[in-house]
C-alpha atoms as a printed R data frame, in Angstrom:
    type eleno elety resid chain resno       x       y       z
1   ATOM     1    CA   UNK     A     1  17.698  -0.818 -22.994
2   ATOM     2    CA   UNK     A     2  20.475  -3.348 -21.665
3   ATOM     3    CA   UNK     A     3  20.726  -1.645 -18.680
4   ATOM     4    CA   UNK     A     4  16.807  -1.631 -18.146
5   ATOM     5    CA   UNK     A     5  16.944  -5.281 -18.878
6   ATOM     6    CA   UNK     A     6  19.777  -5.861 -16.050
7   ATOM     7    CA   UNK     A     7  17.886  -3.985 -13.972
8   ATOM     8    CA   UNK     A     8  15.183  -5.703 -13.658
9   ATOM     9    CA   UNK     A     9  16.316  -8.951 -13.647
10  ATOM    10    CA   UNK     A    10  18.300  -8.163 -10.555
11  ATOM    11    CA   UNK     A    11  15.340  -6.756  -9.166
12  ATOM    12    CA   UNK     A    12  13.501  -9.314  -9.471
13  ATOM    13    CA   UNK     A    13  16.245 -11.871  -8.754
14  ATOM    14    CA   UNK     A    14  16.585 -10.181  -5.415
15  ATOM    15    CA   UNK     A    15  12.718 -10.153  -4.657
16  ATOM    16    CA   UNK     A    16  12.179 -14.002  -5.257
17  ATOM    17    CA   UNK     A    17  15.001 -14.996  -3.157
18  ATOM    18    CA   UNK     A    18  13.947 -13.007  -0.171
19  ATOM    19    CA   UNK     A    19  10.443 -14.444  -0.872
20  ATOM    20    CA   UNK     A    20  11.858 -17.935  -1.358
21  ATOM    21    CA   UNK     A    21  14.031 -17.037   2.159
22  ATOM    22    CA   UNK     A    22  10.813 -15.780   4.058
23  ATOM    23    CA   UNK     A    23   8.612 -18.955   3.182
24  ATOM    24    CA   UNK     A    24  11.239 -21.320   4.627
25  ATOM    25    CA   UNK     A    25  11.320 -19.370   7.920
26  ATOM    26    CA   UNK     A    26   7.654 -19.484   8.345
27  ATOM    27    CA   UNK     A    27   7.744 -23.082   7.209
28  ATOM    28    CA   UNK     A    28  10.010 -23.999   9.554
29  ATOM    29    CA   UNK     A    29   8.635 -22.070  12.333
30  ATOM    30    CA   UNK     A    30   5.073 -23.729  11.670
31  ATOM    31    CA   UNK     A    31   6.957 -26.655  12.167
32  ATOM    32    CA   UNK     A    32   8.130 -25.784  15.539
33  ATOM    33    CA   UNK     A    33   4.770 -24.472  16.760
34  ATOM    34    CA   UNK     A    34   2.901 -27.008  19.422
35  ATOM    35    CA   UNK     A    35  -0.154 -28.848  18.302
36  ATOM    36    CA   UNK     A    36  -2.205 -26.791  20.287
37  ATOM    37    CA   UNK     A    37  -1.804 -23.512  18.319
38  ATOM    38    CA   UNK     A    38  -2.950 -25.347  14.974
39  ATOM    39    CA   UNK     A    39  -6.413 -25.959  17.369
40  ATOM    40    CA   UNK     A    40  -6.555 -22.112  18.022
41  ATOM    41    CA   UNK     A    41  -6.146 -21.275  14.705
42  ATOM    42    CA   UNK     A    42  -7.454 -22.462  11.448
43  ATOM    43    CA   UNK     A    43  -5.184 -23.889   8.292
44  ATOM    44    CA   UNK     A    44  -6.055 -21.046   5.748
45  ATOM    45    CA   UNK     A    45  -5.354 -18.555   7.401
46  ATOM    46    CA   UNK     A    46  -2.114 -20.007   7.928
47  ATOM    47    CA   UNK     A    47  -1.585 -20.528   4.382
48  ATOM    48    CA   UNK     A    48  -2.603 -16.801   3.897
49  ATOM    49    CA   UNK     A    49   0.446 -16.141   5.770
50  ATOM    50    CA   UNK     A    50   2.530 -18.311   3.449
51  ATOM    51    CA   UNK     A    51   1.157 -17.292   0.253
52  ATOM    52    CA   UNK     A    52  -0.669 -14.085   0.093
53  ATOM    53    CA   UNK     A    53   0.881 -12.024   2.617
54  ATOM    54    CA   UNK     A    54   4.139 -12.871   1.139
55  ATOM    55    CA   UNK     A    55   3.179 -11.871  -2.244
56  ATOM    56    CA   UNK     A    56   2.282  -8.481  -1.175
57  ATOM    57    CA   UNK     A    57   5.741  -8.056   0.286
58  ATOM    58    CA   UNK     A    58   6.906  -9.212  -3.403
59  ATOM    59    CA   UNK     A    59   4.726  -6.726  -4.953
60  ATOM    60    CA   UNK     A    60   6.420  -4.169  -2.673
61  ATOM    61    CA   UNK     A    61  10.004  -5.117  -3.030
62  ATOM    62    CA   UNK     A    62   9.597  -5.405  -6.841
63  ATOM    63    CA   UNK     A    63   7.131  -2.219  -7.977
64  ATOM    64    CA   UNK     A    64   7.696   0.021  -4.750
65  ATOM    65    CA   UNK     A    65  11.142   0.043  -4.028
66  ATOM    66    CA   UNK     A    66  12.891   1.123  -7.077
67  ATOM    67    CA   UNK     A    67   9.991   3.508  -7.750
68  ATOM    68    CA   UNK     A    68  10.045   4.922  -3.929
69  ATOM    69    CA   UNK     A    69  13.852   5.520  -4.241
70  ATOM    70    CA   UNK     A    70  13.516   7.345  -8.075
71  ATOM    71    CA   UNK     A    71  11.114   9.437  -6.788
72  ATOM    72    CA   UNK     A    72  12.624  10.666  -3.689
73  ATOM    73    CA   UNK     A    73  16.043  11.510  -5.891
74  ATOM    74    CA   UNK     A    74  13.783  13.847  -8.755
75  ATOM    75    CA   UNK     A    75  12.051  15.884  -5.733
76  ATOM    76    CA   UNK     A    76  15.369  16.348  -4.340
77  ATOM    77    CA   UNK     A    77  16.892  17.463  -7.552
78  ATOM    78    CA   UNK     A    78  13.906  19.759  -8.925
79  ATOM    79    CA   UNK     A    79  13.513  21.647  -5.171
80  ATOM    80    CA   UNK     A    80  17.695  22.272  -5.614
81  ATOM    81    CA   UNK     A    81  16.780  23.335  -9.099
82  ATOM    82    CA   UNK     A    82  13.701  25.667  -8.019
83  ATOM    83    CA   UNK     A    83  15.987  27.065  -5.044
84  ATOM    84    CA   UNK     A    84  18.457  28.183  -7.989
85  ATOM    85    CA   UNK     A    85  15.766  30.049  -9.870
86  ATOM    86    CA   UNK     A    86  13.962  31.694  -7.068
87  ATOM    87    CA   UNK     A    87  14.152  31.049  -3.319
88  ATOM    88    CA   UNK     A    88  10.434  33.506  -2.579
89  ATOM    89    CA   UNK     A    89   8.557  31.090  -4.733
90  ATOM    90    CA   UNK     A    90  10.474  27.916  -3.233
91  ATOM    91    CA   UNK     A    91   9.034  28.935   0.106
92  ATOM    92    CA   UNK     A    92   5.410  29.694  -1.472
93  ATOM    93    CA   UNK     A    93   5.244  26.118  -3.004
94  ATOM    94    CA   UNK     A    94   6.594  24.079   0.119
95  ATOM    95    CA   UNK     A    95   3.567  26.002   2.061
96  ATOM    96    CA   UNK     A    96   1.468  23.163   0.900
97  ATOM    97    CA   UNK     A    97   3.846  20.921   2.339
98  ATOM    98    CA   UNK     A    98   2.227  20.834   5.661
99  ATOM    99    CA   UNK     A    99  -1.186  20.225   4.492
100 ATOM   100    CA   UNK     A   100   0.652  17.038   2.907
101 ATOM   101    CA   UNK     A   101   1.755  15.867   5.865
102 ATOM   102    CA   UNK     A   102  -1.582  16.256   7.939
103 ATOM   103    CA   UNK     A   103  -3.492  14.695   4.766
104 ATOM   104    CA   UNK     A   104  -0.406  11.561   5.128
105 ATOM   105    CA   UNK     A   105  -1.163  11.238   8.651
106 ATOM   106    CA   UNK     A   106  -4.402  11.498   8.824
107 ATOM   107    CA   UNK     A   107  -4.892   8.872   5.817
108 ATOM   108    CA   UNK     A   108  -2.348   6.290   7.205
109 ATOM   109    CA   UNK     A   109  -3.785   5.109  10.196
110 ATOM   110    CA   UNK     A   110  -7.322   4.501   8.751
111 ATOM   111    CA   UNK     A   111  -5.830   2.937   5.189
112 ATOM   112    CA   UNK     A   112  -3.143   0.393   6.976
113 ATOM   113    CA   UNK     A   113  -6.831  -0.401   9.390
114 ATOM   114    CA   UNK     A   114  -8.530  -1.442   6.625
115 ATOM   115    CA   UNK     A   115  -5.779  -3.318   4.833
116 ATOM   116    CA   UNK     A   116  -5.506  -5.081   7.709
117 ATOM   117    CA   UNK     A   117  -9.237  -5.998   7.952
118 ATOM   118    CA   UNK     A   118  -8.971  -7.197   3.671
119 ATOM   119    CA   UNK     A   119  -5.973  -9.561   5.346
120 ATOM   120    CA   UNK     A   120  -7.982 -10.734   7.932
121 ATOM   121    CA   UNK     A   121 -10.854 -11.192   5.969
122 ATOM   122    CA   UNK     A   122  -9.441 -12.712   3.030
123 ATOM   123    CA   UNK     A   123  -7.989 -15.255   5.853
124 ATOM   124    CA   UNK     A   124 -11.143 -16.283   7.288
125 ATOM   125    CA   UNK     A   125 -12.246 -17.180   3.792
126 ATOM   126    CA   UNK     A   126  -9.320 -19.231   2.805
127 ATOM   127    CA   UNK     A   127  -9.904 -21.197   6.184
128 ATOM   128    CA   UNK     A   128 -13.402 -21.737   5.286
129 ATOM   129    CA   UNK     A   129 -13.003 -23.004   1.602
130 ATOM   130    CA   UNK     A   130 -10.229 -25.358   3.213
131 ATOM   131    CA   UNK     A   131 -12.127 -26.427   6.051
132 ATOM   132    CA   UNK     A   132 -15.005 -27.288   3.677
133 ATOM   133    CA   UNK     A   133 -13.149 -28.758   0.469
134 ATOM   134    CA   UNK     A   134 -11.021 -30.793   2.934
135 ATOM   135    CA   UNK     A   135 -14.821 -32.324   4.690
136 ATOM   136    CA   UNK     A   136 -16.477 -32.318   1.778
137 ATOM   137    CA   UNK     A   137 -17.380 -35.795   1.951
138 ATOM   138    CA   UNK     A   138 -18.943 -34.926   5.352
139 ATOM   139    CA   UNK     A   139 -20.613 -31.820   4.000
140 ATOM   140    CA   UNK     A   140 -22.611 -33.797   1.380
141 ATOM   141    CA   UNK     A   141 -23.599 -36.966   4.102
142 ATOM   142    CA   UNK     A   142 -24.864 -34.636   6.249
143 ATOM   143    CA   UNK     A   143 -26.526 -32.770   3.238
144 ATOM   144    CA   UNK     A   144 -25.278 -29.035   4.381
145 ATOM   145    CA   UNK     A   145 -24.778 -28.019   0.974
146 ATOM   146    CA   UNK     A   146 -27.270 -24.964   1.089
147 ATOM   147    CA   UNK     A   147 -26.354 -23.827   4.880
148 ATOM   148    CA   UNK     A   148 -22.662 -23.606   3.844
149 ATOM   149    CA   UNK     A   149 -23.452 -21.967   0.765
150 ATOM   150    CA   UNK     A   150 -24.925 -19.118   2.983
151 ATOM   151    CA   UNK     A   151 -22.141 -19.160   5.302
152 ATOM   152    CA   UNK     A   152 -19.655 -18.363   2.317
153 ATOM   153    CA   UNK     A   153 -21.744 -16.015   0.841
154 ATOM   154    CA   UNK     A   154 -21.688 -14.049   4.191
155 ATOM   155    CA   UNK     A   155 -17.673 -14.623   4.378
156 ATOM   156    CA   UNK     A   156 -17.304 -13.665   0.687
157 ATOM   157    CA   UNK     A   157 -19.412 -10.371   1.272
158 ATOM   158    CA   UNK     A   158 -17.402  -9.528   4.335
159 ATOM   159    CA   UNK     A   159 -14.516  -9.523   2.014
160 ATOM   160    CA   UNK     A   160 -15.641  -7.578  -0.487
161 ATOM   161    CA   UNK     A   161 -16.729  -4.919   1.894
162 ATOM   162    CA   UNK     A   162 -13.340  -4.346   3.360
163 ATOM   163    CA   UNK     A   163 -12.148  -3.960  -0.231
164 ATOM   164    CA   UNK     A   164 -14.394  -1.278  -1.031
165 ATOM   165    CA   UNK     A   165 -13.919   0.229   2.110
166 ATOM   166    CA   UNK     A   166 -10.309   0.543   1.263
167 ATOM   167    CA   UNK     A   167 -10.633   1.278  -2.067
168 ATOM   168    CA   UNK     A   168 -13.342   4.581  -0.361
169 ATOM   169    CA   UNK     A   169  -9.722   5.672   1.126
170 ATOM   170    CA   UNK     A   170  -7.842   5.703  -2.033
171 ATOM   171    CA   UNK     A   171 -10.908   7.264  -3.886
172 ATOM   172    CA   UNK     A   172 -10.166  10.216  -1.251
173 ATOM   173    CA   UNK     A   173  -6.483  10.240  -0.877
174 ATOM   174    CA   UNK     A   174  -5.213  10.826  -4.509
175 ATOM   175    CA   UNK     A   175  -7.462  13.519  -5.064
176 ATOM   176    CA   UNK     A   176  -6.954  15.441  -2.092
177 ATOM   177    CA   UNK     A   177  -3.225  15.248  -2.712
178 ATOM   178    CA   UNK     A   178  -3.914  16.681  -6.548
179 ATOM   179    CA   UNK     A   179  -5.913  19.093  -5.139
180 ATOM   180    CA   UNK     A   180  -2.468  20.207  -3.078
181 ATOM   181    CA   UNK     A   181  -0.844  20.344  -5.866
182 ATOM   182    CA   UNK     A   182  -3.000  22.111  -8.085
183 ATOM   183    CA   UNK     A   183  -2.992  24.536  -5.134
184 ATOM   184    CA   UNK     A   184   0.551  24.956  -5.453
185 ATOM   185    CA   UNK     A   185   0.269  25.950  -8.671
186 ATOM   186    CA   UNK     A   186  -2.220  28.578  -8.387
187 ATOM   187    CA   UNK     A   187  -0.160  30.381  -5.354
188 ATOM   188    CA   UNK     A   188   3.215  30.485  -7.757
189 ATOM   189    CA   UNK     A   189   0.865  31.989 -10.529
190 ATOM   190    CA   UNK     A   190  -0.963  34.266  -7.553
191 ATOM   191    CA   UNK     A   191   2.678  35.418  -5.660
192 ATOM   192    CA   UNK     A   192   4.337  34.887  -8.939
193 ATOM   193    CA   UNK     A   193   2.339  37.561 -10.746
194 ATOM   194    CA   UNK     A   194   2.411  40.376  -8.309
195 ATOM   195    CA   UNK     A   195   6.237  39.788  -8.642
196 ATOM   196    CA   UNK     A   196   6.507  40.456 -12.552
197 ATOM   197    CA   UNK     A   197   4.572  43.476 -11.805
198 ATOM   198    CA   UNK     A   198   6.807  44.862  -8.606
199 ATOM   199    CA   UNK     A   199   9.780  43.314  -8.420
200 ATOM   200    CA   UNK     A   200  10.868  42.746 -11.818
201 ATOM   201    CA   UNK     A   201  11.299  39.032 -12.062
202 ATOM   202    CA   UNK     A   202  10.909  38.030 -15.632
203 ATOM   203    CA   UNK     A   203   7.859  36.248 -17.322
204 ATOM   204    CA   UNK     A   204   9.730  33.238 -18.571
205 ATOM   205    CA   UNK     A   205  11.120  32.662 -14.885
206 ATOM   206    CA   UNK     A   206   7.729  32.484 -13.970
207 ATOM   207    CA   UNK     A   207   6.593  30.111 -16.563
208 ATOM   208    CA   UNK     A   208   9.709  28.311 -15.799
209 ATOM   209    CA   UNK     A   209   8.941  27.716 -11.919
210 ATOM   210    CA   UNK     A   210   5.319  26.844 -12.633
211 ATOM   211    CA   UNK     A   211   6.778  24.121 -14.914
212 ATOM   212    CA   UNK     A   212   8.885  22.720 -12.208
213 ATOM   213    CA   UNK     A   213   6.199  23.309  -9.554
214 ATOM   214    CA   UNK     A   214   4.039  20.464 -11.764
215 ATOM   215    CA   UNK     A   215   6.979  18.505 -12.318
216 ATOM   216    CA   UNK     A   216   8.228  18.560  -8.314
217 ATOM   217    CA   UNK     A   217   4.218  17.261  -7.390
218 ATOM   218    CA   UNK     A   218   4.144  14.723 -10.288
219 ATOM   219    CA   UNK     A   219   6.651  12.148  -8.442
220 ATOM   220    CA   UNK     A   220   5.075  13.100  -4.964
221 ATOM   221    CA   UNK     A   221   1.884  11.979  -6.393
222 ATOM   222    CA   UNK     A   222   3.574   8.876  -7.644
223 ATOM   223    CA   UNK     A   223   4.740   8.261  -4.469
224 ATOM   224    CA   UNK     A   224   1.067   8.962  -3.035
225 ATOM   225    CA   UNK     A   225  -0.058   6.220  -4.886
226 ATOM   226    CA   UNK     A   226   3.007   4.186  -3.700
227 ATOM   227    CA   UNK     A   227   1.932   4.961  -0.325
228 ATOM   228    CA   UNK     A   228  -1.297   2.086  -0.802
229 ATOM   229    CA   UNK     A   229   0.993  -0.624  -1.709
230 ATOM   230    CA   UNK     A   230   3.143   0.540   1.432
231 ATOM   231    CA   UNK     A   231   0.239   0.207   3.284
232 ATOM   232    CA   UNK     A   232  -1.008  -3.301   2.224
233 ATOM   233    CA   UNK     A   233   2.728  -4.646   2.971
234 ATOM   234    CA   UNK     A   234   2.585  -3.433   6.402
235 ATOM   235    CA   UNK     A   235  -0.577  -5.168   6.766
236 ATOM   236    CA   UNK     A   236   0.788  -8.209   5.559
237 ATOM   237    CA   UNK     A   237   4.244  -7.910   7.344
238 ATOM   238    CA   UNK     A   238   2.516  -7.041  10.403
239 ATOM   239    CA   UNK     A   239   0.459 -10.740  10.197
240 ATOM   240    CA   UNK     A   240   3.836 -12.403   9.364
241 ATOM   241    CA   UNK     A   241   5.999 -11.047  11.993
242 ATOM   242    CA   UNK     A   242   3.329 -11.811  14.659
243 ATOM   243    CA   UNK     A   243   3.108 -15.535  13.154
244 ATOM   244    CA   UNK     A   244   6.943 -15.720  13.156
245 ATOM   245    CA   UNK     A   245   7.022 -14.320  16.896
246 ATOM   246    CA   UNK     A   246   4.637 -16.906  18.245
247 ATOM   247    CA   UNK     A   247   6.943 -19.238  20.838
């Protein structure tokens, strides 16, 4: 429990301060940057920059990390520990592996896409609610209460539909990579079987290497859902990084 307890705190010490550290670079960049790029580009969705896309980082560094890195280490240790028991079915389970990879690759791409439209969406609104709170005044003389209403609902909507549409790829991702490992499964009990009959491998070595087939997919499943928040930090680090690149 103490250890836990350090752990986190040092975790999260860490996080913050390289939070704390990013802000005052892009702070002081913004402070560098000619008058003519705040004309090009609106106020909120440089404090997106500042605030959100920073906090996703945090989320990251403080949820993703440790968990990436525990992960990794248990399918390292259960593959040496299913190699000990029985090298045929080893092979038979890591057959999936390439389907994982192709289901990885071909998910990446199109969930970091629309990440990056939620950031870019999520900015536009920002610099519309500060554009209007900060003219408000002007908004209500010129009695353009109702037309700005409209534009914010169709800002706001825009937003929400590049939530859901990333929210479709995780609704399709995590399943698919279940349905891997289900499939796993079912070849060790398929292969498995037809060796208790011929080749004299024991029942409770098969029930033993099914068990550590579920337990080698439950962390890569972990990390599958990992593998969003990765996503949604490259977004955000992408948006950053360009900022902080701007001469």
């Amino acid at each position: 429990l103490g250890i836990g307890v350090i752990q986190f705190r040092l975790v999260q010490r860490v996080a913050q301060d390289v939070m704390r550290d990013l802000r005052h670079e892009i702070f002081a960049h913004l402070q560098r940057l000619p008058v003519s790029f705040y004309d090009r580009n609106p106020i909120g969705r440089l404090m997106t920059r500042v605030t959100h896309d920073v906090d996703v980082l945090n989320e990251l560094m403080t949820a993703g990390v440790g968990a990436l890195f525990g992960d990794a280490v248990a399918v390292v240790g259960i593959a040496i520990a299913m190699a000990s028991l029985n090298a045929e079915l080893l092979a038979v389970t890591f057959s999936v592996l390439p389907l994982i990879a192709i289901v990885t690759l071909v998910f990446r791409s199109r969930i970091r896409r629309s990440f990056r439209e939620v950031r870019t969406r999520l900015a536009r609104m920002n610099a519309f609610l500060n554009e209007n709170l900060t003219g408000m005044s002007v908004v209500q003389l010129l009695d353009r209460e109702g037309r700005n209403y409209e534009q914010f609902r169709k800002v706001n909507g825009r937003h929400r539909d590049a939530n859901l549409d990333a929210m479709h790829y995780h609704a399709l991702f995590f399943p698919i990579m279940d349905l891997l490992g289900a499939l796993a499964v079912s070849l060790i009990v398929w292969y498995g079987g037809r060796q208790v009959m011929w080749t004299g491998i024991t029942l409770g070595t098969l029930v033993a290497f099914i068990q550590y087939t579920q337990r080698f997919f439950r962390p890569i499943s972990d990390l599958s859902e990992k593998y969003g928040v990765l996503q949604q930090a490259m977004a955000s680090a992408e948006r950053i990084f360009r900022l902080l690149d701007t001469p």
